[in-house]
Amino acid sequence: MLKKIGWIMIICMLTLVLWPSFITAPQLLSVFKLTEEPDVIVRGTSGSALTLDISFGDSALENWIADLEAPYPLLLVDTAWAKRFPDSSELIRKKNIPVALLGKKGAVYEEDSTLLTKQLEEFTILFEKRPLWFRTSDEVFPKLLQESLWKHEINALGSTLRWKGGKLPSHKKGEILTIALERKGKTTLDDIDRLLDSREFHSVEDVLFATNVKTKKIPE
């Protein structure tokens, strides 16, 4: 009888210790086919999400990533940049920062039908997982590219607004805001911090799953 009571007490103590972790641990959601056919997601209907297009950056960006705290923005990374700065890529992976694939301009994928597959292979090697999201650098998604992403079970992600610094954008429900760090761009890391401080940001999944998903139609 005493042994039975002892086991019950141990189970109760373990439950009290472990239960909070079950409640607070973030859930990693693997989602695909948020739309019924190949399309480009540009907005949810609740909250705000921030995405960063990264094709340029050096040690300053690496330090910024090192200091970045959760909740993290979604980083869309050009594989050419990731290969040039492996330490930054490794930091993203170790911190478990949400990361996705940033491609070239949309028209390039019409000229080279094998490019997407090559980039997916590079991304998988760099980050040890396949991307859930993909965006072209100019947010142009030709129909053939959309269909290819659909076959690879990857979501095409656009944005509600591409912010280039200056006056902070007004808040819109379900917005997906994008800042591009590129060679000829004028947006700085300070601009990103200023935007991060301007409102509460959520993951892209939270913004989309809160209710309906909005898309934009791409002309055929």
mmCIF file with all atom_site columns, C-alpha atoms in Angstrom:
data_model
loop_
_atom_site.group_PDB
_atom_site.id
_atom_site.type_symbol
_atom_site.label_atom_id
_atom_site.label_alt_id
_atom_site.label_comp_id
_atom_site.label_asym_id
_atom_site.label_entity_id
_atom_site.label_seq_id
_atom_site.pdbx_PDB_ins_code
_atom_site.Cartn_x
_atom_site.Cartn_y
_atom_site.Cartn_z
_atom_site.occupancy
_atom_site.B_iso_or_equiv
_atom_site.pdbx_formal_charge
_atom_site.auth_seq_id
_atom_site.auth_comp_id
_atom_site.auth_asym_id
_atom_site.auth_atom_id
_atom_site.pdbx_PDB_model_num
ATOM 1   C CA . MET A 1 1   ? 0.000  0.000  0.000   1.00 0.00 ? 1   MET A CA 1
ATOM 2   C CA . LEU A 1 2   ? 2.819  2.382  0.942   1.00 0.00 ? 2   LEU A CA 1
ATOM 3   C CA . LYS A 1 3   ? 4.572  1.604  -2.346  1.00 0.00 ? 3   LYS A CA 1
ATOM 4   C CA . LYS A 1 4   ? 1.379  2.416  -4.249  1.00 0.00 ? 4   LYS A CA 1
ATOM 5   C CA . ILE A 1 5   ? 1.020  5.749  -2.441  1.00 0.00 ? 5   ILE A CA 1
ATOM 6   C CA . GLY A 1 6   ? 4.679  6.497  -3.159  1.00 0.00 ? 6   GLY A CA 1
ATOM 7   C CA . TRP A 1 7   ? 4.249  5.892  -6.889  1.00 0.00 ? 7   TRP A CA 1
ATOM 8   C CA . ILE A 1 8   ? 1.155  8.106  -6.946  1.00 0.00 ? 8   ILE A CA 1
ATOM 9   C CA . MET A 1 9   ? 3.094  10.937 -5.270  1.00 0.00 ? 9   MET A CA 1
ATOM 10  C CA . ILE A 1 10  ? 5.953  10.596 -7.765  1.00 0.00 ? 10  ILE A CA 1
ATOM 11  C CA . ILE A 1 11  ? 3.549  10.708 -10.731 1.00 0.00 ? 11  ILE A CA 1
ATOM 12  C CA . CYS A 1 12  ? 1.830  13.797 -9.288  1.00 0.00 ? 12  CYS A CA 1
ATOM 13  C CA . MET A 1 13  ? 5.168  15.583 -8.814  1.00 0.00 ? 13  MET A CA 1
ATOM 14  C CA . LEU A 1 14  ? 6.281  14.781 -12.364 1.00 0.00 ? 14  LEU A CA 1
ATOM 15  C CA . THR A 1 15  ? 2.965  16.053 -13.697 1.00 0.00 ? 15  THR A CA 1
ATOM 16  C CA . LEU A 1 16  ? 3.373  19.362 -11.853 1.00 0.00 ? 16  LEU A CA 1
ATOM 17  C CA . VAL A 1 17  ? 6.925  19.772 -13.154 1.00 0.00 ? 17  VAL A CA 1
ATOM 18  C CA . LEU A 1 18  ? 6.292  18.819 -16.771 1.00 0.00 ? 18  LEU A CA 1
ATOM 19  C CA . TRP A 1 19  ? 2.804  20.221 -17.355 1.00 0.00 ? 19  TRP A CA 1
ATOM 20  C CA . PRO A 1 20  ? 3.845  23.906 -17.774 1.00 0.00 ? 20  PRO A CA 1
ATOM 21  C CA . SER A 1 21  ? 6.255  22.963 -20.539 1.00 0.00 ? 21  SER A CA 1
ATOM 22  C CA . PHE A 1 22  ? 3.436  21.304 -22.459 1.00 0.00 ? 22  PHE A CA 1
ATOM 23  C CA . ILE A 1 23  ? 1.398  24.469 -22.165 1.00 0.00 ? 23  ILE A CA 1
ATOM 24  C CA . THR A 1 24  ? 4.032  27.050 -23.087 1.00 0.00 ? 24  THR A CA 1
ATOM 25  C CA . ALA A 1 25  ? 6.184  25.221 -25.623 1.00 0.00 ? 25  ALA A CA 1
ATOM 26  C CA . PRO A 1 26  ? 5.822  26.804 -29.087 1.00 0.00 ? 26  PRO A CA 1
ATOM 27  C CA . GLN A 1 27  ? 4.299  24.591 -31.734 1.00 0.00 ? 27  GLN A CA 1
ATOM 28  C CA . LEU A 1 28  ? 6.101  24.212 -35.047 1.00 0.00 ? 28  LEU A CA 1
ATOM 29  C CA . LEU A 1 29  ? 3.425  24.016 -37.686 1.00 0.00 ? 29  LEU A CA 1
ATOM 30  C CA . SER A 1 30  ? 4.039  22.349 -41.026 1.00 0.00 ? 30  SER A CA 1
ATOM 31  C CA . VAL A 1 31  ? 1.430  23.696 -43.363 1.00 0.00 ? 31  VAL A CA 1
ATOM 32  C CA . PHE A 1 32  ? 0.885  23.303 -47.068 1.00 0.00 ? 32  PHE A CA 1
ATOM 33  C CA . LYS A 1 33  ? -1.974 23.883 -49.468 1.00 0.00 ? 33  LYS A CA 1
ATOM 34  C CA . LEU A 1 34  ? -3.402 26.841 -47.590 1.00 0.00 ? 34  LEU A CA 1
ATOM 35  C CA . THR A 1 35  ? -5.227 27.573 -50.836 1.00 0.00 ? 35  THR A CA 1
ATOM 36  C CA . GLU A 1 36  ? -7.236 25.202 -53.000 1.00 0.00 ? 36  GLU A CA 1
ATOM 37  C CA . GLU A 1 37  ? -5.019 25.737 -56.042 1.00 0.00 ? 37  GLU A CA 1
ATOM 38  C CA . PRO A 1 38  ? -1.577 27.212 -56.810 1.00 0.00 ? 38  PRO A CA 1
ATOM 39  C CA . ASP A 1 39  ? -1.683 30.832 -55.661 1.00 0.00 ? 39  ASP A CA 1
ATOM 40  C CA . VAL A 1 40  ? 0.305  33.517 -53.836 1.00 0.00 ? 40  VAL A CA 1
ATOM 41  C CA . ILE A 1 41  ? -0.443 34.288 -50.191 1.00 0.00 ? 41  ILE A CA 1
ATOM 42  C CA . VAL A 1 42  ? -0.204 37.995 -49.388 1.00 0.00 ? 42  VAL A CA 1
ATOM 43  C CA . ARG A 1 43  ? -2.263 38.516 -46.246 1.00 0.00 ? 43  ARG A CA 1
ATOM 44  C CA . GLY A 1 44  ? -4.157 36.930 -43.373 1.00 0.00 ? 44  GLY A CA 1
ATOM 45  C CA . THR A 1 45  ? -6.888 38.747 -41.486 1.00 0.00 ? 45  THR A CA 1
ATOM 46  C CA . SER A 1 46  ? -5.532 39.133 -37.947 1.00 0.00 ? 46  SER A CA 1
ATOM 47  C CA . GLY A 1 47  ? -2.335 40.475 -36.421 1.00 0.00 ? 47  GLY A CA 1
ATOM 48  C CA . SER A 1 48  ? 0.934  41.372 -38.161 1.00 0.00 ? 48  SER A CA 1
ATOM 49  C CA . ALA A 1 49  ? 3.814  39.289 -39.505 1.00 0.00 ? 49  ALA A CA 1
ATOM 50  C CA . LEU A 1 50  ? 7.275  40.517 -40.486 1.00 0.00 ? 50  LEU A CA 1
ATOM 51  C CA . THR A 1 51  ? 9.385  38.837 -43.156 1.00 0.00 ? 51  THR A CA 1
ATOM 52  C CA . LEU A 1 52  ? 12.943 39.746 -44.148 1.00 0.00 ? 52  LEU A CA 1
ATOM 53  C CA . ASP A 1 53  ? 14.379 39.108 -47.614 1.00 0.00 ? 53  ASP A CA 1
ATOM 54  C CA . ILE A 1 54  ? 18.113 38.525 -47.136 1.00 0.00 ? 54  ILE A CA 1
ATOM 55  C CA . SER A 1 55  ? 20.424 38.557 -50.143 1.00 0.00 ? 55  SER A CA 1
ATOM 56  C CA . PHE A 1 56  ? 23.055 40.920 -48.737 1.00 0.00 ? 56  PHE A CA 1
ATOM 57  C CA . GLY A 1 57  ? 24.722 41.403 -45.356 1.00 0.00 ? 57  GLY A CA 1
ATOM 58  C CA . ASP A 1 58  ? 28.013 40.928 -43.555 1.00 0.00 ? 58  ASP A CA 1
ATOM 59  C CA . SER A 1 59  ? 29.254 40.725 -39.967 1.00 0.00 ? 59  SER A CA 1
ATOM 60  C CA . ALA A 1 60  ? 26.841 43.451 -38.868 1.00 0.00 ? 60  ALA A CA 1
ATOM 61  C CA . LEU A 1 61  ? 23.930 41.277 -39.960 1.00 0.00 ? 61  LEU A CA 1
ATOM 62  C CA . GLU A 1 62  ? 25.437 38.267 -38.200 1.00 0.00 ? 62  GLU A CA 1
ATOM 63  C CA . ASN A 1 63  ? 25.654 40.271 -34.962 1.00 0.00 ? 63  ASN A CA 1
ATOM 64  C CA . TRP A 1 64  ? 22.068 41.413 -35.422 1.00 0.00 ? 64  TRP A CA 1
ATOM 65  C CA . ILE A 1 65  ? 20.904 37.819 -35.866 1.00 0.00 ? 65  ILE A CA 1
ATOM 66  C CA . ALA A 1 66  ? 22.870 36.815 -32.758 1.00 0.00 ? 66  ALA A CA 1
ATOM 67  C CA . ASP A 1 67  ? 21.061 39.471 -30.689 1.00 0.00 ? 67  ASP A CA 1
ATOM 68  C CA . LEU A 1 68  ? 17.629 38.780 -32.194 1.00 0.00 ? 68  LEU A CA 1
ATOM 69  C CA . GLU A 1 69  ? 15.057 37.592 -29.688 1.00 0.00 ? 69  GLU A CA 1
ATOM 70  C CA . ALA A 1 70  ? 11.809 35.679 -30.109 1.00 0.00 ? 70  ALA A CA 1
ATOM 71  C CA . PRO A 1 71  ? 9.233  36.050 -31.478 1.00 0.00 ? 71  PRO A CA 1
ATOM 72  C CA . TYR A 1 72  ? 11.361 35.949 -34.610 1.00 0.00 ? 72  TYR A CA 1
ATOM 73  C CA . PRO A 1 73  ? 10.484 37.340 -38.041 1.00 0.00 ? 73  PRO A CA 1
ATOM 74  C CA . LEU A 1 74  ? 10.513 34.918 -40.964 1.00 0.00 ? 74  LEU A CA 1
ATOM 75  C CA . LEU A 1 75  ? 13.860 35.123 -42.767 1.00 0.00 ? 75  LEU A CA 1
ATOM 76  C CA . LEU A 1 76  ? 13.724 34.433 -46.498 1.00 0.00 ? 76  LEU A CA 1
ATOM 77  C CA . VAL A 1 77  ? 17.304 33.670 -47.446 1.00 0.00 ? 77  VAL A CA 1
ATOM 78  C CA . ASP A 1 78  ? 19.071 33.672 -50.795 1.00 0.00 ? 78  ASP A CA 1
ATOM 79  C CA . THR A 1 79  ? 21.181 30.501 -50.918 1.00 0.00 ? 79  THR A CA 1
ATOM 80  C CA . ALA A 1 80  ? 24.071 32.341 -52.600 1.00 0.00 ? 80  ALA A CA 1
ATOM 81  C CA . TRP A 1 81  ? 24.258 34.670 -49.577 1.00 0.00 ? 81  TRP A CA 1
ATOM 82  C CA . ALA A 1 82  ? 23.905 31.748 -47.169 1.00 0.00 ? 82  ALA A CA 1
ATOM 83  C CA . LYS A 1 83  ? 26.876 29.996 -48.774 1.00 0.00 ? 83  LYS A CA 1
ATOM 84  C CA . ARG A 1 84  ? 28.999 33.156 -48.591 1.00 0.00 ? 84  ARG A CA 1
ATOM 85  C CA . PHE A 1 85  ? 28.220 33.572 -44.893 1.00 0.00 ? 85  PHE A CA 1
ATOM 86  C CA . PRO A 1 86  ? 28.025 30.053 -43.440 1.00 0.00 ? 86  PRO A CA 1
ATOM 87  C CA . ASP A 1 87  ? 28.404 31.306 -39.855 1.00 0.00 ? 87  ASP A CA 1
ATOM 88  C CA . SER A 1 88  ? 25.252 33.402 -40.201 1.00 0.00 ? 88  SER A CA 1
ATOM 89  C CA . SER A 1 89  ? 23.418 30.456 -41.740 1.00 0.00 ? 89  SER A CA 1
ATOM 90  C CA . GLU A 1 90  ? 24.533 28.188 -38.908 1.00 0.00 ? 90  GLU A CA 1
ATOM 91  C CA . LEU A 1 91  ? 23.393 30.782 -36.367 1.00 0.00 ? 91  LEU A CA 1
ATOM 92  C CA . ILE A 1 92  ? 19.944 30.899 -37.947 1.00 0.00 ? 92  ILE A CA 1
ATOM 93  C CA . ARG A 1 93  ? 19.747 27.119 -37.793 1.00 0.00 ? 93  ARG A CA 1
ATOM 94  C CA . LYS A 1 94  ? 20.990 26.827 -34.207 1.00 0.00 ? 94  LYS A CA 1
ATOM 95  C CA . LYS A 1 95  ? 18.616 29.509 -32.913 1.00 0.00 ? 95  LYS A CA 1
ATOM 96  C CA . ASN A 1 96  ? 15.758 27.791 -34.742 1.00 0.00 ? 96  ASN A CA 1
ATOM 97  C CA . ILE A 1 97  ? 14.763 31.051 -36.413 1.00 0.00 ? 97  ILE A CA 1
ATOM 98  C CA . PRO A 1 98  ? 12.033 30.491 -39.019 1.00 0.00 ? 98  PRO A CA 1
ATOM 99  C CA . VAL A 1 99  ? 13.741 30.444 -42.402 1.00 0.00 ? 99  VAL A CA 1
ATOM 100 C CA . ALA A 1 100 ? 12.490 30.081 -45.960 1.00 0.00 ? 100 ALA A CA 1
ATOM 101 C CA . LEU A 1 101 ? 13.851 30.291 -49.498 1.00 0.00 ? 101 LEU A CA 1
ATOM 102 C CA . LEU A 1 102 ? 14.320 33.594 -51.319 1.00 0.00 ? 102 LEU A CA 1
ATOM 103 C CA . GLY A 1 103 ? 14.633 33.125 -55.051 1.00 0.00 ? 103 GLY A CA 1
ATOM 104 C CA . LYS A 1 104 ? 15.646 35.225 -58.037 1.00 0.00 ? 104 LYS A CA 1
ATOM 105 C CA . LYS A 1 105 ? 13.320 37.392 -60.127 1.00 0.00 ? 105 LYS A CA 1
ATOM 106 C CA . GLY A 1 106 ? 10.233 35.553 -61.294 1.00 0.00 ? 106 GLY A CA 1
ATOM 107 C CA . ALA A 1 107 ? 11.102 35.688 -64.994 1.00 0.00 ? 107 ALA A CA 1
ATOM 108 C CA . VAL A 1 108 ? 14.314 33.716 -64.400 1.00 0.00 ? 108 VAL A CA 1
ATOM 109 C CA . TYR A 1 109 ? 12.290 30.610 -63.529 1.00 0.00 ? 109 TYR A CA 1
ATOM 110 C CA . GLU A 1 110 ? 10.604 30.712 -66.923 1.00 0.00 ? 110 GLU A CA 1
ATOM 111 C CA . GLU A 1 111 ? 14.040 30.712 -68.561 1.00 0.00 ? 111 GLU A CA 1
ATOM 112 C CA . ASP A 1 112 ? 15.501 27.961 -66.352 1.00 0.00 ? 112 ASP A CA 1
ATOM 113 C CA . SER A 1 113 ? 13.049 25.280 -65.256 1.00 0.00 ? 113 SER A CA 1
ATOM 114 C CA . THR A 1 114 ? 15.720 23.503 -63.174 1.00 0.00 ? 114 THR A CA 1
ATOM 115 C CA . LEU A 1 115 ? 16.676 26.501 -61.026 1.00 0.00 ? 115 LEU A CA 1
ATOM 116 C CA . LEU A 1 116 ? 14.066 25.966 -58.319 1.00 0.00 ? 116 LEU A CA 1
ATOM 117 C CA . THR A 1 117 ? 15.114 22.345 -57.801 1.00 0.00 ? 117 THR A CA 1
ATOM 118 C CA . LYS A 1 118 ? 18.771 23.378 -57.502 1.00 0.00 ? 118 LYS A CA 1
ATOM 119 C CA . GLN A 1 119 ? 17.947 26.059 -54.953 1.00 0.00 ? 119 GLN A CA 1
ATOM 120 C CA . LEU A 1 120 ? 15.816 23.668 -52.919 1.00 0.00 ? 120 LEU A CA 1
ATOM 121 C CA . GLU A 1 121 ? 18.696 21.190 -52.785 1.00 0.00 ? 121 GLU A CA 1
ATOM 122 C CA . GLU A 1 122 ? 21.101 23.928 -51.655 1.00 0.00 ? 122 GLU A CA 1
ATOM 123 C CA . PHE A 1 123 ? 18.665 25.165 -49.016 1.00 0.00 ? 123 PHE A CA 1
ATOM 124 C CA . THR A 1 124 ? 18.124 21.667 -47.645 1.00 0.00 ? 124 THR A CA 1
ATOM 125 C CA . ILE A 1 125 ? 21.873 21.133 -47.265 1.00 0.00 ? 125 ILE A CA 1
ATOM 126 C CA . LEU A 1 126 ? 22.389 24.517 -45.596 1.00 0.00 ? 126 LEU A CA 1
ATOM 127 C CA . PHE A 1 127 ? 19.502 24.379 -43.134 1.00 0.00 ? 127 PHE A CA 1
ATOM 128 C CA . GLU A 1 128 ? 18.907 20.627 -42.866 1.00 0.00 ? 128 GLU A CA 1
ATOM 129 C CA . LYS A 1 129 ? 15.246 20.928 -43.841 1.00 0.00 ? 129 LYS A CA 1
ATOM 130 C CA . ARG A 1 130 ? 13.111 21.836 -46.814 1.00 0.00 ? 130 ARG A CA 1
ATOM 131 C CA . PRO A 1 131 ? 11.517 25.287 -46.890 1.00 0.00 ? 131 PRO A CA 1
ATOM 132 C CA . LEU A 1 132 ? 7.813  25.691 -46.281 1.00 0.00 ? 132 LEU A CA 1
ATOM 133 C CA . TRP A 1 133 ? 7.725  29.109 -47.951 1.00 0.00 ? 133 TRP A CA 1
ATOM 134 C CA . PHE A 1 134 ? 9.200  30.558 -51.150 1.00 0.00 ? 134 PHE A CA 1
ATOM 135 C CA . ARG A 1 135 ? 9.318  34.085 -52.511 1.00 0.00 ? 135 ARG A CA 1
ATOM 136 C CA . THR A 1 136 ? 10.874 35.533 -55.640 1.00 0.00 ? 136 THR A CA 1
ATOM 137 C CA . SER A 1 137 ? 12.980 38.659 -55.157 1.00 0.00 ? 137 SER A CA 1
ATOM 138 C CA . ASP A 1 138 ? 10.464 40.782 -57.081 1.00 0.00 ? 138 ASP A CA 1
ATOM 139 C CA . GLU A 1 139 ? 7.367  38.903 -55.857 1.00 0.00 ? 139 GLU A CA 1
ATOM 140 C CA . VAL A 1 140 ? 6.472  37.962 -59.416 1.00 0.00 ? 140 VAL A CA 1
ATOM 141 C CA . PHE A 1 141 ? 5.274  34.357 -59.612 1.00 0.00 ? 141 PHE A CA 1
ATOM 142 C CA . PRO A 1 142 ? 4.778  33.047 -63.170 1.00 0.00 ? 142 PRO A CA 1
ATOM 143 C CA . LYS A 1 143 ? 2.141  30.358 -63.487 1.00 0.00 ? 143 LYS A CA 1
ATOM 144 C CA . LEU A 1 144 ? 4.693  27.617 -64.212 1.00 0.00 ? 144 LEU A CA 1
ATOM 145 C CA . LEU A 1 145 ? 6.606  28.558 -61.062 1.00 0.00 ? 145 LEU A CA 1
ATOM 146 C CA . GLN A 1 146 ? 3.431  28.418 -58.989 1.00 0.00 ? 146 GLN A CA 1
ATOM 147 C CA . GLU A 1 147 ? 2.668  24.964 -60.328 1.00 0.00 ? 147 GLU A CA 1
ATOM 148 C CA . SER A 1 148 ? 6.214  23.793 -59.616 1.00 0.00 ? 148 SER A CA 1
ATOM 149 C CA . LEU A 1 149 ? 6.015  25.071 -56.028 1.00 0.00 ? 149 LEU A CA 1
ATOM 150 C CA . TRP A 1 150 ? 2.695  23.271 -55.649 1.00 0.00 ? 150 TRP A CA 1
ATOM 151 C CA . LYS A 1 151 ? 4.277  19.996 -56.762 1.00 0.00 ? 151 LYS A CA 1
ATOM 152 C CA . HIS A 1 152 ? 7.137  20.498 -54.303 1.00 0.00 ? 152 HIS A CA 1
ATOM 153 C CA . GLU A 1 153 ? 4.576  21.208 -51.544 1.00 0.00 ? 153 GLU A CA 1
ATOM 154 C CA . ILE A 1 154 ? 5.877  24.722 -50.909 1.00 0.00 ? 154 ILE A CA 1
ATOM 155 C CA . ASN A 1 155 ? 3.720  27.817 -50.375 1.00 0.00 ? 155 ASN A CA 1
ATOM 156 C CA . ALA A 1 156 ? 4.254  30.903 -52.548 1.00 0.00 ? 156 ALA A CA 1
ATOM 157 C CA . LEU A 1 157 ? 4.498  33.882 -50.188 1.00 0.00 ? 157 LEU A CA 1
ATOM 158 C CA . GLY A 1 158 ? 4.098  37.490 -51.235 1.00 0.00 ? 158 GLY A CA 1
ATOM 159 C CA . SER A 1 159 ? 3.540  40.436 -48.924 1.00 0.00 ? 159 SER A CA 1
ATOM 160 C CA . THR A 1 160 ? 0.934  43.042 -48.110 1.00 0.00 ? 160 THR A CA 1
ATOM 161 C CA . LEU A 1 161 ? 3.558  45.799 -48.165 1.00 0.00 ? 161 LEU A CA 1
ATOM 162 C CA . ARG A 1 162 ? 7.273  46.012 -48.933 1.00 0.00 ? 162 ARG A CA 1
ATOM 163 C CA . TRP A 1 163 ? 8.587  48.700 -46.577 1.00 0.00 ? 163 TRP A CA 1
ATOM 164 C CA . LYS A 1 164 ? 11.723 50.601 -47.594 1.00 0.00 ? 164 LYS A CA 1
ATOM 165 C CA . GLY A 1 165 ? 12.267 52.720 -44.513 1.00 0.00 ? 165 GLY A CA 1
ATOM 166 C CA . GLY A 1 166 ? 11.117 56.229 -43.701 1.00 0.00 ? 166 GLY A CA 1
ATOM 167 C CA . LYS A 1 167 ? 7.709  56.754 -42.155 1.00 0.00 ? 167 LYS A CA 1
ATOM 168 C CA . LEU A 1 168 ? 6.414  53.685 -40.359 1.00 0.00 ? 168 LEU A CA 1
ATOM 169 C CA . PRO A 1 169 ? 3.523  52.011 -42.190 1.00 0.00 ? 169 PRO A CA 1
ATOM 170 C CA . SER A 1 170 ? 0.054  52.191 -40.699 1.00 0.00 ? 170 SER A CA 1
ATOM 171 C CA . HIS A 1 171 ? -1.228 48.964 -39.209 1.00 0.00 ? 171 HIS A CA 1
ATOM 172 C CA . LYS A 1 172 ? -3.544 46.718 -41.217 1.00 0.00 ? 172 LYS A CA 1
ATOM 173 C CA . LYS A 1 173 ? -5.104 43.556 -39.852 1.00 0.00 ? 173 LYS A CA 1
ATOM 174 C CA . GLY A 1 174 ? -3.488 40.428 -41.186 1.00 0.00 ? 174 GLY A CA 1
ATOM 175 C CA . GLU A 1 175 ? -0.618 42.299 -42.807 1.00 0.00 ? 175 GLU A CA 1
ATOM 176 C CA . ILE A 1 176 ? 2.542  40.575 -43.975 1.00 0.00 ? 176 ILE A CA 1
ATOM 177 C CA . LEU A 1 177 ? 5.237  43.255 -44.016 1.00 0.00 ? 177 LEU A CA 1
ATOM 178 C CA . THR A 1 178 ? 8.507  42.737 -45.861 1.00 0.00 ? 178 THR A CA 1
ATOM 179 C CA . ILE A 1 179 ? 11.891 44.430 -45.601 1.00 0.00 ? 179 ILE A CA 1
ATOM 180 C CA . ALA A 1 180 ? 14.582 43.566 -48.136 1.00 0.00 ? 180 ALA A CA 1
ATOM 181 C CA . LEU A 1 181 ? 18.271 43.579 -47.245 1.00 0.00 ? 181 LEU A CA 1
ATOM 182 C CA . GLU A 1 182 ? 19.877 43.774 -50.671 1.00 0.00 ? 182 GLU A CA 1
ATOM 183 C CA . ARG A 1 183 ? 23.066 45.166 -52.177 1.00 0.00 ? 183 ARG A CA 1
ATOM 184 C CA . LYS A 1 184 ? 21.539 48.322 -53.641 1.00 0.00 ? 184 LYS A CA 1
ATOM 185 C CA . GLY A 1 185 ? 18.857 48.701 -50.996 1.00 0.00 ? 185 GLY A CA 1
ATOM 186 C CA . LYS A 1 186 ? 18.662 51.611 -48.563 1.00 0.00 ? 186 LYS A CA 1
ATOM 187 C CA . THR A 1 187 ? 16.940 49.811 -45.700 1.00 0.00 ? 187 THR A CA 1
ATOM 188 C CA . THR A 1 188 ? 19.161 49.367 -42.648 1.00 0.00 ? 188 THR A CA 1
ATOM 189 C CA . LEU A 1 189 ? 19.182 47.108 -39.602 1.00 0.00 ? 189 LEU A CA 1
ATOM 190 C CA . ASP A 1 190 ? 18.136 50.141 -37.552 1.00 0.00 ? 190 ASP A CA 1
ATOM 191 C CA . ASP A 1 191 ? 15.054 50.442 -39.769 1.00 0.00 ? 191 ASP A CA 1
ATOM 192 C CA . ILE A 1 192 ? 14.188 46.818 -39.005 1.00 0.00 ? 192 ILE A CA 1
ATOM 193 C CA . ASP A 1 193 ? 14.561 47.411 -35.265 1.00 0.00 ? 193 ASP A CA 1
ATOM 194 C CA . ARG A 1 194 ? 12.368 50.499 -35.513 1.00 0.00 ? 194 ARG A CA 1
ATOM 195 C CA . LEU A 1 195 ? 9.646  48.525 -37.264 1.00 0.00 ? 195 LEU A CA 1
ATOM 196 C CA . LEU A 1 196 ? 9.946  45.645 -34.790 1.00 0.00 ? 196 LEU A CA 1
ATOM 197 C CA . ASP A 1 197 ? 9.381  48.117 -31.943 1.00 0.00 ? 197 ASP A CA 1
ATOM 198 C CA . SER A 1 198 ? 6.361  49.699 -33.631 1.00 0.00 ? 198 SER A CA 1
ATOM 199 C CA . ARG A 1 199 ? 3.893  46.852 -33.060 1.00 0.00 ? 199 ARG A CA 1
ATOM 200 C CA . GLU A 1 200 ? 3.506  43.276 -31.892 1.00 0.00 ? 200 GLU A CA 1
ATOM 201 C CA . PHE A 1 201 ? 4.456  40.767 -34.550 1.00 0.00 ? 201 PHE A CA 1
ATOM 202 C CA . HIS A 1 202 ? 3.351  37.154 -34.847 1.00 0.00 ? 202 HIS A CA 1
ATOM 203 C CA . SER A 1 203 ? 4.470  34.250 -36.998 1.00 0.00 ? 203 SER A CA 1
ATOM 204 C CA . VAL A 1 204 ? 3.170  34.041 -40.551 1.00 0.00 ? 204 VAL A CA 1
ATOM 205 C CA . GLU A 1 205 ? 1.298  30.882 -39.554 1.00 0.00 ? 205 GLU A CA 1
ATOM 206 C CA . ASP A 1 206 ? -0.490 32.650 -36.698 1.00 0.00 ? 206 ASP A CA 1
ATOM 207 C CA . VAL A 1 207 ? -1.496 35.544 -38.937 1.00 0.00 ? 207 VAL A CA 1
ATOM 208 C CA . LEU A 1 208 ? -2.832 33.156 -41.573 1.00 0.00 ? 208 LEU A CA 1
ATOM 209 C CA . PHE A 1 209 ? -4.481 30.607 -39.297 1.00 0.00 ? 209 PHE A CA 1
ATOM 210 C CA . ALA A 1 210 ? -6.299 33.191 -37.197 1.00 0.00 ? 210 ALA A CA 1
ATOM 211 C CA . THR A 1 211 ? -9.007 33.176 -39.852 1.00 0.00 ? 211 THR A CA 1
ATOM 212 C CA . ASN A 1 212 ? -9.141 33.330 -43.661 1.00 0.00 ? 212 ASN A CA 1
ATOM 213 C CA . VAL A 1 213 ? -6.194 33.585 -46.042 1.00 0.00 ? 213 VAL A CA 1
ATOM 214 C CA . LYS A 1 214 ? -6.118 36.272 -48.724 1.00 0.00 ? 214 LYS A CA 1
ATOM 215 C CA . THR A 1 215 ? -4.347 35.775 -52.032 1.00 0.00 ? 215 THR A CA 1
ATOM 216 C CA . LYS A 1 216 ? -3.661 37.717 -55.184 1.00 0.00 ? 216 LYS A CA 1
ATOM 217 C CA . LYS A 1 217 ? -4.279 36.368 -58.637 1.00 0.00 ? 217 LYS A CA 1
ATOM 218 C CA . ILE A 1 218 ? -1.363 36.259 -61.032 1.00 0.00 ? 218 ILE A CA 1
ATOM 219 C CA . PRO A 1 219 ? -2.190 36.910 -64.707 1.00 0.00 ? 219 PRO A CA 1
ATOM 220 C CA . GLU A 1 220 ? -1.590 33.893 -66.896 1.00 0.00 ? 220 GLU A CA 1
#
